[in-house]
Amino acid sequence: MALSIEQLNAAAPDPFAALLEGTYEHSPWIAQRAAAARPFRSLAHLKHALVQAVSSATEDEQLGLIRAHPELAGKAMVSKTLTAESTHEQGKAGLTDCTPEEFAKIQQLNADYNAKFGFPFILAVRGPRGTGLGKREIIETFERRLHHPADFERAEALRNIHRIAEIRLDDKFGVTPTLGNDVWDWHEQLSVHTDPGYAEKGQLTVTYLTEAHRACAQQIADCMGEAGFDSVQIDAVGNVVGRYEGTTPDAKALLTGSHYDTVRNGGKYDGRLGIFVPIACVRELKRQNRRLPFAFEVVGFAEEEGQRYKATFLGSGALTGHFDPKWLDQKDADGISMREARAIAGLKEEDIPKLKRDPSRYLGFVEVHIEQGPVLTELDLPLGIVTSINGGVRYVGEVIGMASHAGTTPMNRRRDAAAAVAELILYAEKRAARDGDSVATVGMLEVPSGSINVVPGRCKFSLDLRAPNNPQRDKLTADVLAELVAICDRRGVRHTIEESMKASAAPSAPEWQQRWEKAVDALGVPLHRMPSGAGHDAMKLHEVMPQAMLFVRGINSGISHNPLESSTNNDMQLAVEAFQLLLDNLASETTT
């Protein structure tokens, strides 16, 4: 019989701990301490109380918890002394059926890991979807984490223990995160499309209007159609627009969505989570044959990352009326202009102005996004409330010096373009650090036609500057650009610099932030308010309508723009449920 929250809340202390036996390996003290947080409002509330019991424990108690876990494919497995839960988990990951080579590899990793950290390697082998990791992925994770600093790895071990406990609790409660599973699966299915040159390497790269990009658009459109949207179209910039009409034809709409393009060799969830979560909401509304007193418009924005062309926010910019026709002449690395790429995709230039939305017809814009950072995972919280999006500006530049012989050109006679850019990078790093909360990044560097024995005559670079508010961003920008001029003057080189994107800081609209807070609180999840250091499509929509965002925790220390980017089915489930509550609450507001 499945366990219930009501049963736990009513239980005396000892029966309470007994009901949760096996959730945390050989550590009943965790449940005993978590009992003080009763009454629990939800399973999510219980999970957090257990996490807090571990978080507030001493370091020795935490180490004891880690050491209570068996090694992967270790002695306990061989001697068949694992707990029933561990036996099931390691079996599901195939660890009970290793080849001799795999077993020997894992044994060596166990020995190396224990020698370095003094505790066993802990991994939630049932994985982010709950269906089990493959042995190759387990071994690769083992090898990667072996290089972590000790404090970092201890925290990562505890996070994996909490994930193990979460899955075990779902089993005890008979709960399956069905919506989270569907959203997770949609991401996997979409990730099969990737640009040439990356597909062969097993890497995910989807840039604006490539064949893979167009395939993604069609797959998202098909997903929307299957979910029950009333209309679905791919618009004149490649946005995928699905609309679920309200109870009346003239009802205003709530706008949501995010982007489906990726960075090079990126993750599967950046942007796309904000498309699939509301699609799941519409599917459930359709299944219930239910309409809201407002229309619901979901947009898969075609471009946000600025990877193929210098311009960025092309998708959301078209909706705000800020698509610059001059962008059409920009060329990619292969010399293909945006105008040519659009022609191949069958998109018409004259239709772009028609995409501009009338803000008076919209209630606002909300966006769900993976956090892309370590804050939520370090706090052991599944969801975060965004208070503001940092302002940012991007440039592409080039320093031009003089290519010359590396052996015969004296150091005081050189006009080294790459050295000038290197000096700029170090200055930008130091200048941004001075603010405390600004960031500066040179993410792209290229010495065209470079050679090992030639002083670089040219060096191309990118520059990304961000700060919590516009004045701080502008002062940082002015200082960095002034230093670029000074460096070039001092070194006898010249430069070009072109602004490719500028976005103002976008504080969340208080009333929309409060709607997210109300929804998250109703789930029994503690509220955590946080700024967004990354730019999002919500920044563009902020220019014409109120907006607010919800962050979803990422695993693997919250890493993003990286193949390791991921989230769990449980956290995606909570994101869908939070969005459903926001829609329900907004419907109640609209009809009262």
Tab-separated table of C-alpha atoms in Angstrom, residues 98 156 176-177 196 200 210 224 226 254 261 303 345 419 427 470 480 485 528 568 570:
chain	number	residue	atom	x	y	z
A	98	CYS	CA	29.347	-5.966	-15.948
A	156	GLU	CA	28.108	16.498	-5.004
A	176	THR	CA	5.206	8.809	-10.979
A	177	PRO	CA	6.134	12.266	-12.332
A	196	PRO	CA	26.675	18.995	-39.692
A	200	GLU	CA	29.303	13.094	-36.287
A	210	THR	CA	20.182	25.228	-40.659
A	224	MET	CA	1.977	21.452	-30.344
A	226	GLU	CA	-0.632	16.685	-30.938
A	254	LEU	CA	-0.922	35.268	-21.921
A	261	ASP	CA	18.394	27.133	-30.956
A	303	GLU	CA	17.006	32.366	-32.281
A	345	ALA	CA	13.972	28.120	-45.564
A	419	ALA	CA	48.886	40.047	-27.634
A	427	TYR	CA	41.801	43.991	-18.186
A	470	ASN	CA	21.995	49.632	-16.930
A	480	VAL	CA	36.612	48.294	-21.321
A	485	VAL	CA	41.698	52.133	-27.521
A	528	HIS	CA	14.003	31.577	-3.254
A	568	THR	CA	15.396	15.774	-13.434
A	570	ASN	CA	10.832	15.501	-10.738
